[in-house]
mmCIF file of C-alpha atoms and ligand atoms in Angstrom:
data_model
loop_
_atom_site.group_PDB
_atom_site.id
_atom_site.type_symbol
_atom_site.label_atom_id
_atom_site.label_comp_id
_atom_site.label_asym_id
_atom_site.label_seq_id
_atom_site.Cartn_x
_atom_site.Cartn_y
_atom_site.Cartn_z
ATOM 1 C CA UNK A 1320 -0.084 0.192 -0.392
ATOM 2 C CA UNK A 1321 1.006 3.507 -0.763
ATOM 3 C CA UNK A 1322 -1.465 6.081 -0.604
ATOM 4 C CA UNK A 1323 -2.405 6.978 2.825
ATOM 5 C CA UNK A 1324 -5.404 6.245 3.999
ATOM 6 C CA UNK A 1325 -7.777 8.394 5.652
ATOM 7 C CA UNK A 1326 -11.377 8.214 7.739
ATOM 8 C CA UNK A 1327 -13.457 10.223 5.727
ATOM 9 C CA UNK A 1328 -11.421 11.837 2.277
ATOM 10 C CA UNK A 1329 -14.107 13.368 -0.564
ATOM 11 C CA UNK A 1330 -15.977 11.183 -3.189
ATOM 12 C CA UNK A 1331 -15.602 12.936 -6.150
ATOM 13 C CA UNK A 1332 -16.100 11.462 -9.581
ATOM 14 C CA UNK A 1333 -16.769 12.857 -13.205
ATOM 15 C CA UNK A 1334 -19.306 13.533 -12.527
ATOM 16 C CA UNK A 1335 -18.753 16.289 -10.203
ATOM 17 C CA UNK A 1336 -16.266 16.864 -12.593
ATOM 18 C CA UNK A 1337 -18.966 17.846 -15.317
ATOM 19 C CA UNK A 1338 -20.744 19.549 -13.775
ATOM 20 C CA UNK A 1339 -17.917 22.309 -12.134
ATOM 21 C CA UNK A 1340 -16.944 22.466 -16.019
ATOM 22 C CA UNK A 1341 -20.656 23.029 -16.917
ATOM 23 C CA UNK A 1342 -21.236 26.037 -14.864
ATOM 24 C CA UNK A 1343 -17.952 27.587 -15.412
ATOM 25 C CA UNK A 1344 -18.743 27.623 -19.202
ATOM 26 C CA UNK A 1345 -22.383 28.623 -18.793
ATOM 27 C CA UNK A 1346 -20.720 31.561 -17.533
ATOM 28 C CA UNK A 1347 -22.151 31.947 -14.054
ATOM 29 C CA UNK A 1348 -18.705 32.054 -12.026
ATOM 30 C CA UNK A 1349 -19.860 35.197 -10.914
ATOM 31 C CA UNK A 1350 -20.973 34.106 -7.263
ATOM 32 C CA UNK A 1351 -24.516 33.081 -6.959
ATOM 33 C CA UNK A 1352 -26.401 31.246 -10.615
ATOM 34 C CA UNK A 1353 -28.908 28.700 -11.609
ATOM 35 C CA UNK A 1354 -27.331 25.697 -9.286
ATOM 36 C CA UNK A 1355 -26.998 28.073 -6.667
ATOM 37 C CA UNK A 1356 -31.306 28.058 -6.713
ATOM 38 C CA UNK A 1357 -31.372 24.843 -7.841
ATOM 39 C CA UNK A 1358 -29.035 22.922 -5.303
ATOM 40 C CA UNK A 1359 -31.153 24.694 -2.565
ATOM 41 C CA UNK A 1360 -34.209 23.463 -3.526
ATOM 42 C CA UNK A 1361 -33.069 19.946 -4.347
ATOM 43 C CA UNK A 1362 -31.935 19.784 -0.496
ATOM 44 C CA UNK A 1363 -34.699 21.325 0.601
ATOM 45 C CA UNK A 1364 -36.756 18.920 -1.090
ATOM 46 C CA UNK A 1365 -33.686 15.936 0.431
ATOM 47 C CA UNK A 1366 -34.317 16.933 4.078
ATOM 48 C CA UNK A 1367 -38.670 17.830 4.147
ATOM 49 C CA UNK A 1368 -37.779 21.462 4.435
ATOM 50 C CA UNK A 1369 -40.173 24.306 2.797
ATOM 51 C CA UNK A 1370 -36.330 26.367 2.034
ATOM 52 C CA UNK A 1371 -32.658 25.632 1.846
ATOM 53 C CA UNK A 1372 -29.902 27.676 1.574
ATOM 54 C CA UNK A 1373 -26.715 27.515 0.820
ATOM 55 C CA UNK A 1374 -23.650 29.013 2.248
ATOM 56 C CA UNK A 1375 -20.219 28.867 2.436
ATOM 57 C CA UNK A 1376 -19.760 26.459 5.789
ATOM 58 C CA UNK A 1377 -21.997 24.748 8.445
ATOM 59 C CA UNK A 1378 -20.014 27.726 10.655
ATOM 60 C CA UNK A 1379 -21.672 30.079 8.893
ATOM 61 C CA UNK A 1380 -25.242 28.606 8.971
ATOM 62 C CA UNK A 1381 -24.493 28.017 12.106
ATOM 63 C CA UNK A 1382 -23.983 31.489 12.817
ATOM 64 C CA UNK A 1383 -27.476 33.025 11.205
ATOM 65 C CA UNK A 1384 -29.420 30.419 12.388
ATOM 66 C CA UNK A 1385 -28.618 31.597 16.070
ATOM 67 C CA UNK A 1386 -28.817 35.746 15.098
ATOM 68 C CA UNK A 1387 -32.181 34.227 12.538
ATOM 69 C CA UNK A 1388 -33.838 32.816 16.442
ATOM 70 C CA UNK A 1389 -32.897 35.831 18.669
ATOM 71 C CA UNK A 1390 -29.527 35.179 19.601
ATOM 72 C CA UNK A 1391 -27.649 38.009 21.414
ATOM 73 C CA UNK A 1392 -24.433 39.268 23.445
ATOM 74 C CA UNK A 1393 -24.698 38.778 27.073
ATOM 75 C CA UNK A 1394 -27.172 35.842 26.708
ATOM 76 C CA UNK A 1395 -26.644 31.769 27.477
ATOM 77 C CA UNK A 1396 -26.367 28.943 24.347
ATOM 78 C CA UNK A 1397 -27.727 25.518 25.434
ATOM 79 C CA UNK A 1398 -25.457 22.881 23.555
ATOM 80 C CA UNK A 1399 -24.290 19.770 23.312
ATOM 81 C CA UNK A 1400 -20.725 19.247 24.467
ATOM 82 C CA UNK A 1401 -19.838 15.890 22.732
ATOM 83 C CA UNK A 1402 -19.284 17.856 19.483
ATOM 84 C CA UNK A 1403 -17.090 19.104 17.192
ATOM 85 C CA UNK A 1404 -15.410 22.584 17.320
ATOM 86 C CA UNK A 1405 -17.880 24.533 15.385
ATOM 87 C CA UNK A 1406 -20.843 24.610 17.415
ATOM 88 C CA UNK A 1407 -19.885 26.373 20.739
ATOM 89 C CA UNK A 1408 -17.288 29.049 17.976
ATOM 90 C CA UNK A 1409 -20.716 30.059 16.273
ATOM 91 C CA UNK A 1410 -22.246 30.442 19.788
ATOM 92 C CA UNK A 1411 -19.387 32.204 20.627
ATOM 93 C CA UNK A 1412 -19.798 34.898 17.336
ATOM 94 C CA UNK A 1413 -22.789 35.888 18.245
ATOM 95 C CA UNK A 1414 -21.526 37.398 21.666
ATOM 96 C CA UNK A 1415 -23.765 34.734 23.586
ATOM 97 C CA UNK A 1416 -21.935 31.740 25.782
ATOM 98 C CA UNK A 1417 -22.392 28.363 25.635
ATOM 99 C CA UNK A 1418 -23.425 26.007 28.477
ATOM 100 C CA UNK A 1419 -22.843 22.504 27.978
ATOM 101 C CA UNK A 1420 -24.290 19.678 28.208
ATOM 102 C CA UNK A 1421 -22.991 16.127 28.714
ATOM 103 C CA UNK A 1422 -24.609 12.703 26.330
ATOM 104 C CA UNK A 1423 -26.626 9.492 26.832
ATOM 105 C CA UNK A 1424 -25.644 6.446 25.602
ATOM 106 C CA UNK A 1425 -26.812 7.030 22.417
ATOM 107 C CA UNK A 1426 -23.197 9.607 22.388
ATOM 108 C CA UNK A 1427 -26.619 12.700 21.573
ATOM 109 C CA UNK A 1428 -27.033 15.125 24.518
ATOM 110 C CA UNK A 1429 -29.509 13.440 27.387
ATOM 111 C CA UNK A 1430 -32.348 15.618 27.342
ATOM 112 C CA UNK A 1431 -33.019 14.839 31.119
ATOM 113 C CA UNK A 1432 -30.256 16.744 31.193
ATOM 114 C CA UNK A 1433 -30.717 19.501 28.577
ATOM 115 C CA UNK A 1434 -34.358 20.408 30.807
ATOM 116 C CA UNK A 1435 -32.555 20.252 34.293
ATOM 117 C CA UNK A 1436 -29.896 22.809 32.408
ATOM 118 C CA UNK A 1437 -32.506 25.202 31.341
ATOM 119 C CA UNK A 1438 -33.922 25.560 34.300
ATOM 120 C CA UNK A 1439 -30.740 26.058 36.126
ATOM 121 C CA UNK A 1440 -29.574 28.982 34.205
ATOM 122 C CA UNK A 1441 -32.873 30.375 34.227
ATOM 123 C CA UNK A 1442 -33.208 30.037 38.135
ATOM 124 C CA UNK A 1443 -29.550 31.654 37.722
ATOM 125 C CA UNK A 1444 -30.676 34.946 36.380
ATOM 126 C CA UNK A 1445 -29.593 33.709 32.996
ATOM 127 C CA UNK A 1446 -31.318 35.157 29.072
ATOM 128 C CA UNK A 1447 -31.504 30.890 27.584
ATOM 129 C CA UNK A 1448 -31.861 32.713 23.565
ATOM 130 C CA UNK A 1449 -31.975 29.281 21.854
ATOM 131 C CA UNK A 1450 -31.733 25.247 22.429
ATOM 132 C CA UNK A 1451 -28.713 23.696 19.819
ATOM 133 C CA UNK A 1452 -28.494 20.377 20.357
ATOM 134 C CA UNK A 1453 -26.089 18.345 17.908
ATOM 135 C CA UNK A 1454 -27.031 15.634 15.621
ATOM 136 C CA UNK A 1455 -23.217 13.219 16.089
ATOM 137 C CA UNK A 1456 -21.988 11.354 13.981
ATOM 138 C CA UNK A 1457 -24.565 9.851 11.644
ATOM 139 C CA UNK A 1458 -27.070 10.384 14.455
ATOM 140 C CA UNK A 1459 -30.236 12.017 14.639
ATOM 141 C CA UNK A 1460 -30.198 13.325 18.472
ATOM 142 C CA UNK A 1461 -34.439 12.936 20.307
ATOM 143 C CA UNK A 1462 -35.655 16.176 18.802
ATOM 144 C CA UNK A 1463 -39.083 15.271 19.786
ATOM 145 C CA UNK A 1464 -38.346 15.156 23.629
ATOM 146 C CA UNK A 1465 -36.209 18.315 23.449
ATOM 147 C CA UNK A 1466 -38.983 19.995 21.349
ATOM 148 C CA UNK A 1467 -41.107 19.217 23.881
ATOM 149 C CA UNK A 1468 -38.359 20.698 26.846
ATOM 150 C CA UNK A 1469 -37.487 23.529 24.280
ATOM 151 C CA UNK A 1470 -41.233 24.744 24.105
ATOM 152 C CA UNK A 1471 -41.682 24.563 28.017
ATOM 153 C CA UNK A 1472 -38.916 26.635 28.815
ATOM 154 C CA UNK A 1473 -40.036 28.881 25.836
ATOM 155 C CA UNK A 1474 -36.672 28.434 24.320
ATOM 156 C CA UNK A 1475 -36.373 27.813 20.210
ATOM 157 C CA UNK A 1476 -34.904 25.160 19.132
ATOM 158 C CA UNK A 1477 -32.446 24.849 16.651
ATOM 159 C CA UNK A 1478 -30.532 21.653 15.270
ATOM 160 C CA UNK A 1479 -26.630 21.123 14.535
ATOM 161 C CA UNK A 1480 -27.285 18.728 11.599
ATOM 162 C CA UNK A 1481 -24.022 19.063 10.336
ATOM 163 C CA UNK A 1482 -23.019 14.882 10.153
ATOM 164 C CA UNK A 1483 -26.002 13.480 10.116
ATOM 165 C CA UNK A 1484 -27.583 14.232 6.218
ATOM 166 C CA UNK A 1485 -29.388 11.173 5.390
ATOM 167 C CA UNK A 1486 -30.293 10.346 8.355
ATOM 168 C CA UNK A 1487 -33.808 9.464 9.982
ATOM 169 C CA UNK A 1488 -35.366 9.382 12.538
ATOM 170 C CA UNK A 1489 -38.901 7.391 13.192
ATOM 171 C CA UNK A 1490 -39.068 8.787 9.618
ATOM 172 C CA UNK A 1491 -38.689 12.315 9.546
ATOM 173 C CA UNK A 1492 -34.717 12.535 8.380
ATOM 174 C CA UNK A 1493 -32.220 14.772 9.634
ATOM 175 C CA UNK A 1494 -32.376 18.688 8.922
ATOM 176 C CA UNK A 1495 -36.274 18.815 9.506
ATOM 177 C CA UNK A 1496 -36.283 18.940 13.171
ATOM 178 C CA UNK A 1497 -36.607 22.485 14.821
ATOM 179 C CA UNK A 1498 -37.223 26.196 13.892
ATOM 180 C CA UNK A 1499 -34.269 26.071 11.595
ATOM 181 C CA UNK A 1500 -31.395 23.583 11.005
ATOM 182 C CA UNK A 1501 -27.407 23.121 9.323
ATOM 183 C CA UNK A 1502 -25.382 20.831 7.299
ATOM 184 C CA UNK A 1503 -22.070 21.163 6.444
ATOM 185 C CA UNK A 1504 -20.218 19.927 3.212
ATOM 186 C CA UNK A 1505 -16.847 20.084 4.013
ATOM 187 C CA UNK A 1506 -14.770 18.142 2.067
ATOM 188 C CA UNK A 1507 -14.444 14.808 5.374
ATOM 189 C CA UNK A 1508 -18.583 14.818 5.264
ATOM 190 C CA UNK A 1509 -21.099 12.414 4.202
ATOM 191 C CA UNK A 1510 -20.879 14.440 0.778
ATOM 192 C CA UNK A 1511 -19.604 17.763 -0.136
ATOM 193 C CA UNK A 1512 -19.172 20.856 -1.527
ATOM 194 C CA UNK A 1513 -15.174 20.905 -1.463
ATOM 195 C CA UNK A 1514 -16.451 23.935 1.720
ATOM 196 C CA UNK A 1515 -19.998 24.439 2.869
ATOM 197 C CA UNK A 1516 -23.272 24.439 4.606
ATOM 198 C CA UNK A 1517 -26.645 25.153 3.974
ATOM 199 C CA UNK A 1518 -29.956 26.508 6.702
ATOM 200 C CA UNK A 1519 -32.632 24.627 6.631
ATOM 201 C CA UNK A 1520 -36.224 25.956 7.516
ATOM 202 C CA UNK A 1521 -40.053 26.131 7.133
ATOM 203 C CA UNK A 1522 -40.138 29.611 7.196
ATOM 204 C CA UNK A 1523 -40.686 31.769 3.725
ATOM 205 C CA UNK A 1524 -39.242 35.260 5.992
ATOM 206 C CA UNK A 1525 -36.952 33.147 7.958
ATOM 207 C CA UNK A 1526 -34.676 32.269 4.853
ATOM 208 C CA UNK A 1527 -35.328 35.711 3.839
ATOM 209 C CA UNK A 1528 -33.697 37.048 6.409
ATOM 210 C CA UNK A 1529 -30.544 34.671 5.869
ATOM 211 C CA UNK A 1530 -30.069 35.448 2.462
ATOM 212 C CA UNK A 1531 -30.538 39.205 3.418
ATOM 213 C CA UNK A 1532 -27.449 38.304 6.040
ATOM 214 C CA UNK A 1533 -25.781 36.690 4.139
ATOM 215 C CA UNK A 1534 -25.086 38.719 1.119
ATOM 216 C CA UNK A 1535 -23.690 41.728 3.594
ATOM 217 C CA UNK A 1536 -27.427 43.058 4.514
ATOM 218 C CA UNK A 1537 -28.376 45.073 1.626
ATOM 219 C CA UNK A 1538 -31.014 47.150 1.534
ATOM 220 C CA UNK A 1539 -33.285 46.621 -2.003
ATOM 221 C CA UNK A 1540 -31.448 50.199 -3.420
ATOM 222 C CA UNK A 1541 -29.836 50.754 -6.222
ATOM 223 C CA UNK A 1542 -26.398 52.239 -4.714
ATOM 224 C CA UNK A 1543 -25.440 50.271 -1.499
ATOM 225 C CA UNK A 1544 -27.184 50.780 1.281
ATOM 226 C CA UNK A 1545 -26.839 49.006 4.705
ATOM 227 C CA UNK A 1546 -29.170 49.660 7.773
ATOM 228 C CA UNK A 1547 -27.415 46.496 9.716
ATOM 229 C CA UNK A 1548 -24.050 44.473 9.741
ATOM 230 C CA UNK A 1549 -24.415 41.654 7.476
ATOM 231 C CA UNK A 1550 -22.048 38.497 6.383
ATOM 232 C CA UNK A 1551 -20.075 37.482 3.605
ATOM 233 C CA UNK A 1552 -21.635 33.431 3.885
ATOM 234 C CA UNK A 1553 -23.060 32.784 0.799
ATOM 235 C CA UNK A 1554 -21.997 29.422 -1.021
ATOM 236 C CA UNK A 1555 -20.939 30.235 -4.653
ATOM 237 C CA UNK A 1556 -22.602 28.629 -8.326
ATOM 238 C CA UNK A 1557 -19.561 26.551 -9.140
ATOM 239 C CA UNK A 1558 -20.014 24.407 -5.428
ATOM 240 C CA UNK A 1559 -23.268 24.276 -5.719
ATOM 241 C CA UNK A 1560 -23.145 22.869 -9.006
ATOM 242 C CA UNK A 1561 -19.924 19.985 -7.441
ATOM 243 C CA UNK A 1562 -22.961 20.057 -4.484
ATOM 244 C CA UNK A 1563 -26.057 18.815 -6.514
ATOM 245 C CA UNK A 1564 -23.799 16.314 -8.262
ATOM 246 C CA UNK A 1565 -22.818 15.385 -4.881
ATOM 247 C CA UNK A 1566 -26.491 15.106 -3.976
ATOM 248 C CA UNK A 1567 -27.478 13.092 -6.191
ATOM 249 C CA UNK A 1568 -24.814 9.814 -5.472
ATOM 250 C CA UNK A 1569 -25.713 10.066 -1.721
ATOM 251 C CA UNK A 1570 -27.871 7.508 -1.323
ATOM 252 C CA UNK A 1571 -25.202 5.404 -3.428
ATOM 253 C CA UNK A 1572 -22.050 7.071 -1.455
ATOM 254 C CA UNK A 1573 -24.337 6.625 2.063
ATOM 255 C CA UNK A 1574 -24.484 2.226 1.024
ATOM 256 C CA UNK A 1575 -20.814 2.269 0.680
ATOM 257 C CA UNK A 1576 -20.452 3.057 4.071
ATOM 258 C CA UNK A 1577 -23.071 1.060 5.383
ATOM 259 C CA UNK A 1578 -21.134 -1.835 3.873
ATOM 260 C CA UNK A 1579 -18.194 -0.491 5.777
ATOM 261 C CA UNK A 1580 -19.762 -0.374 9.233
ATOM 262 C CA UNK A 1581 -21.667 -3.535 8.706
ATOM 263 C CA UNK A 1582 -17.959 -5.038 8.152
ATOM 264 C CA UNK A 1583 -16.867 -3.303 10.884
ATOM 265 C CA UNK A 1584 -19.467 -4.814 12.772
ATOM 266 C CA UNK A 1585 -18.504 -8.126 11.956
ATOM 267 C CA UNK A 1586 -14.407 -8.130 12.452
ATOM 268 C CA UNK A 1587 -15.284 -6.792 16.015
ATOM 269 C CA UNK A 1588 -18.431 -9.049 16.988
ATOM 270 C CA UNK A 1589 -16.124 -11.699 18.489
ATOM 271 C CA UNK A 1590 -13.855 -9.039 20.391
ATOM 272 C CA UNK A 1591 -13.786 -9.354 24.066
ATOM 273 C CA UNK A 1592 -14.291 -5.446 25.343
ATOM 274 C CA UNK A 1593 -15.369 -3.537 21.922
ATOM 275 C CA UNK A 1594 -18.436 -2.297 21.309
ATOM 276 C CA UNK A 1595 -19.538 -0.158 18.407
ATOM 277 C CA UNK A 1596 -20.045 3.000 19.421
ATOM 278 C CA UNK A 1597 -24.067 4.648 18.840
ATOM 279 C CA UNK A 1598 -25.662 1.685 19.093
ATOM 280 C CA UNK A 1599 -27.556 0.149 16.526
ATOM 281 C CA UNK A 1600 -27.688 1.323 13.218
ATOM 282 C CA UNK A 1601 -31.248 1.289 12.216
ATOM 283 C CA UNK A 1602 -33.297 -0.419 9.487
ATOM 284 C CA UNK A 1603 -32.611 1.065 5.895
ATOM 285 C CA UNK A 1604 -34.002 3.789 5.144
ATOM 286 C CA UNK A 1605 -37.839 3.810 4.886
ATOM 287 C CA UNK A 1606 -40.599 6.046 5.530
ATOM 288 C CA UNK A 1607 -41.571 5.075 9.860
ATOM 289 C CA UNK A 1608 -37.802 3.748 10.793
ATOM 290 C CA UNK A 1609 -34.747 5.217 11.896
ATOM 291 C CA UNK A 1610 -31.406 4.876 10.748
ATOM 292 C CA UNK A 1611 -27.777 5.813 10.683
ATOM 293 C CA UNK A 1612 -26.019 7.489 7.901
ATOM 294 C CA UNK A 1613 -22.274 5.957 8.589
ATOM 295 C CA UNK A 1614 -20.979 8.742 8.490
ATOM 296 C CA UNK A 1615 -18.327 7.254 10.792
ATOM 297 C CA UNK A 1616 -17.636 3.930 11.689
ATOM 298 C CA UNK A 1617 -16.046 4.587 15.252
ATOM 299 C CA UNK A 1618 -15.743 1.393 18.649
ATOM 300 C CA UNK A 1619 -15.582 1.619 21.941
ATOM 301 C CA UNK A 1620 -12.811 0.270 24.114
ATOM 302 C CA UNK A 1621 -13.374 -1.221 27.271
ATOM 303 C CA UNK A 1622 -9.603 -1.471 27.756
ATOM 304 C CA UNK A 1623 -9.294 -3.888 31.444
ATOM 305 C CA UNK A 1624 -11.716 -5.961 28.995
ATOM 306 C CA UNK A 1625 -9.843 -6.047 25.734
ATOM 307 C CA UNK A 1626 -6.763 -6.058 27.500
ATOM 308 C CA UNK A 1627 -5.562 -3.103 24.849
ATOM 309 C CA UNK A 1628 -6.418 0.415 25.011
ATOM 310 C CA UNK A 1629 -7.893 2.537 21.704
ATOM 311 C CA UNK A 1630 -5.233 4.401 21.506
ATOM 312 C CA UNK A 1631 -3.052 1.178 21.372
ATOM 313 C CA UNK A 1632 -4.790 0.521 18.070
ATOM 314 C CA UNK A 1633 -4.775 3.733 16.344
ATOM 315 C CA UNK A 1634 -0.787 3.702 16.774
ATOM 316 C CA UNK A 1635 -0.667 0.320 14.970
ATOM 317 C CA UNK A 1636 -2.791 1.790 12.791
ATOM 318 C CA UNK A 1637 -1.356 4.915 12.253
ATOM 319 C CA UNK A 1638 2.074 2.742 11.754
ATOM 320 C CA UNK A 1639 1.224 1.209 8.325
ATOM 321 C CA UNK A 1640 -0.876 4.379 7.367
ATOM 322 C CA UNK A 1641 -4.188 3.963 8.346
ATOM 323 C CA UNK A 1642 -5.404 7.100 9.672
ATOM 324 C CA UNK A 1643 -7.848 6.199 12.683
ATOM 325 C CA UNK A 1644 -9.295 9.160 15.298
ATOM 326 C CA UNK A 1645 -10.156 9.758 18.739
ATOM 327 C CA UNK A 1646 -14.371 10.752 19.022
ATOM 328 C CA UNK A 1647 -14.443 14.176 19.450
ATOM 329 C CA UNK A 1648 -12.812 15.972 23.142
ATOM 330 C CA UNK A 1649 -15.935 17.313 24.531
ATOM 331 C CA UNK A 1650 -16.159 20.840 24.664
ATOM 332 C CA UNK A 1651 -16.799 21.031 28.513
ATOM 333 C CA UNK A 1652 -13.089 19.625 28.774
ATOM 334 C CA UNK A 1653 -11.515 21.774 26.022
ATOM 335 C CA UNK A 1654 -9.788 25.051 27.198
ATOM 336 C CA UNK A 1655 -10.604 27.607 25.360
ATOM 337 C CA UNK A 1656 -13.962 26.968 26.858
ATOM 338 C CA UNK A 1657 -13.127 26.689 30.142
ATOM 339 C CA UNK A 1658 -14.705 29.332 32.048
ATOM 340 C CA UNK A 1659 -17.985 28.205 30.116
ATOM 341 C CA UNK A 1660 -21.057 26.334 32.510
ATOM 342 C CA UNK A 1661 -21.216 22.403 32.248
ATOM 343 C CA UNK A 1662 -23.421 19.964 32.869
ATOM 344 C CA UNK A 1663 -21.206 16.601 33.230
ATOM 345 C CA UNK A 1664 -21.846 13.559 33.767
ATOM 346 C CA UNK A 1665 -18.807 11.193 32.629
ATOM 347 C CA UNK A 1666 -20.524 9.834 29.228
ATOM 348 C CA UNK A 1667 -18.519 12.029 26.954
ATOM 349 C CA UNK A 1668 -15.676 12.851 28.385
ATOM 350 C CA UNK A 1669 -15.923 8.011 28.839
ATOM 351 C CA UNK A 1670 -16.301 7.898 24.807
ATOM 352 C CA UNK A 1671 -13.553 10.722 24.569
ATOM 353 C CA UNK A 1672 -10.754 7.984 26.528
ATOM 354 C CA UNK A 1673 -11.973 5.349 25.022
ATOM 355 C CA UNK A 1674 -13.528 6.306 21.295
ATOM 356 C CA UNK A 1675 -11.830 5.769 18.014
ATOM 357 C CA UNK A 1676 -13.568 6.385 15.036
ATOM 358 C CA UNK A 1677 -11.747 3.598 11.730
ATOM 359 C CA UNK A 1678 -11.786 5.237 7.890
ATOM 360 C CA UNK A 1679 -14.880 5.159 6.869
ATOM 361 C CA UNK A 1680 -15.330 7.100 3.672
ATOM 362 C CA UNK A 1681 -17.082 6.001 0.223
ATOM 363 C CA UNK A 1682 -14.455 6.347 -1.753
ATOM 364 C CA UNK A 1683 -12.144 3.944 -0.664
ATOM 365 C CA UNK A 1684 -11.801 0.944 -2.413
ATOM 366 C CA UNK A 1685 -12.463 -2.051 -1.868
ATOM 367 C CA UNK A 1686 -8.669 -3.148 -1.488
ATOM 368 C CA UNK A 1687 -7.833 -0.449 0.826
ATOM 369 C CA UNK A 1688 -10.645 -1.653 3.088
ATOM 370 C CA UNK A 1689 -9.555 -5.420 3.257
ATOM 371 C CA UNK A 1690 -6.355 -3.790 4.040
ATOM 372 C CA UNK A 1691 -7.926 -1.210 6.848
ATOM 373 C CA UNK A 1692 -8.990 -4.953 7.921
ATOM 374 C CA UNK A 1693 -6.498 -6.904 7.840
ATOM 375 C CA UNK A 1694 -4.156 -4.379 9.674
ATOM 376 C CA UNK A 1695 -6.603 -4.798 12.071
ATOM 377 C CA UNK A 1696 -6.501 -8.242 12.733
ATOM 378 C CA UNK A 1697 -3.668 -8.242 12.598
ATOM 379 C CA UNK A 1698 -3.247 -5.942 15.482
ATOM 380 C CA UNK A 1699 -6.165 -8.151 17.428
ATOM 381 C CA UNK A 1700 -3.928 -11.825 17.288
ATOM 382 C CA UNK A 1701 -1.046 -10.222 18.491
ATOM 383 C CA UNK A 1702 -2.916 -8.243 21.616
ATOM 384 C CA UNK A 1703 -4.295 -11.795 22.060
ATOM 385 C CA UNK A 1704 -1.445 -13.660 21.389
HETATM 386 C C1 PLP B 44 -18.368 19.463 10.416
HETATM 387 C C2 PLP B 44 -18.927 20.251 11.661
HETATM 388 C C3 PLP B 44 -19.567 21.868 11.066
HETATM 389 C C4 PLP B 44 -19.136 23.007 10.951
HETATM 390 O O1 PLP B 44 -18.971 22.325 9.702
HETATM 391 P P1 PLP B 44 -18.018 23.869 8.777
HETATM 392 O O2 PLP B 44 -18.841 23.087 7.528
HETATM 393 O O3 PLP B 44 -16.856 22.822 8.593
HETATM 394 O O4 PLP B 44 -18.048 24.877 9.111
HETATM 395 C C5 PLP B 44 -20.165 21.833 12.724
HETATM 396 N N1 PLP B 44 -20.672 21.600 13.391
HETATM 397 C C6 PLP B 44 -20.367 19.864 13.449
HETATM 398 C C7 PLP B 44 -21.134 19.233 15.053
HETATM 399 C C8 PLP B 44 -19.718 19.290 12.608
HETATM 400 O O5 PLP B 44 -19.058 18.047 12.246
#
């Protein structure tokens, strides 16, 4: 094997190449154009939403979603501790403070602990301006329970679905929950526009306001007239063309990742101390079912039972040019957010200490995947021998 094997590399084919060249040749190189409009319509249909706004990143989409629901400086936003830093960073951009809540056994935020955190923050006199749960690593969080908690406290519910596009929970597609939700098309996500994201919502005025804020908040005048601070957060037409080709291929890419999950499951089934992170995968994505998008396959290693640690496996893979990574380090353990309030129960910290994500990309060839599983088998033989 020569090329290093990554966790989740972009999966682009000739189809994407043709789409981008087609957009270039159409003359729509200036930021907006027909591929942006079409991509938005296709994304909205895919996620069961009325509106989608294509933006420059998932982080930008989070920022505008929070502004859109009225998050203000000095308020607090209750969010998942177990997430990528982008979630918490976007909260900070608004001048609000993140409040971190720990996971339940699924890895997603614990709704009962969210209830407690919001109640406690309010009792301390904080203005809780939004609830921002994250769909962790391909699994849609319990937004029915979370929406009930948010509503009872009068707090707007916004969803970070950056990692769950293509997944379902009880028949509802990822991205359909909350006043607004966001997805990411970064290079390592389940589909990519090289860099990009989108905001999804059902309210036409909300979508209009997000488009306005994302294009420097220009008033409808011939000269440039501005009454508030805007952003340059729109997705370009060339990248939207790439996104359209990726969205078409998303079901096939998801199936490929599902295959890796199935094979990892079989590989680790009889290994003591190893469990698959996130529990069940769910059935196939028919209406009414709950199913993962299989973005990443991760294992949890109980070192006492296994006789080795997740880091031992990571180092063995690294020595064979295979990338594997710990699960997200919880935000309440990050130095940058040390002063933010946190409602921790030890679960996310345990996942961080014992979890390892394995190569899961849909661009992996059969040969590459076989090399990965053989390398793991070699490790397991050595570890048990
Ligand atoms: C990737 C990711 C984001 C950020 O998306 P970008 O497009 O990289 O800005 C936000 N939240 C979560 C949970 C993510 O995994």
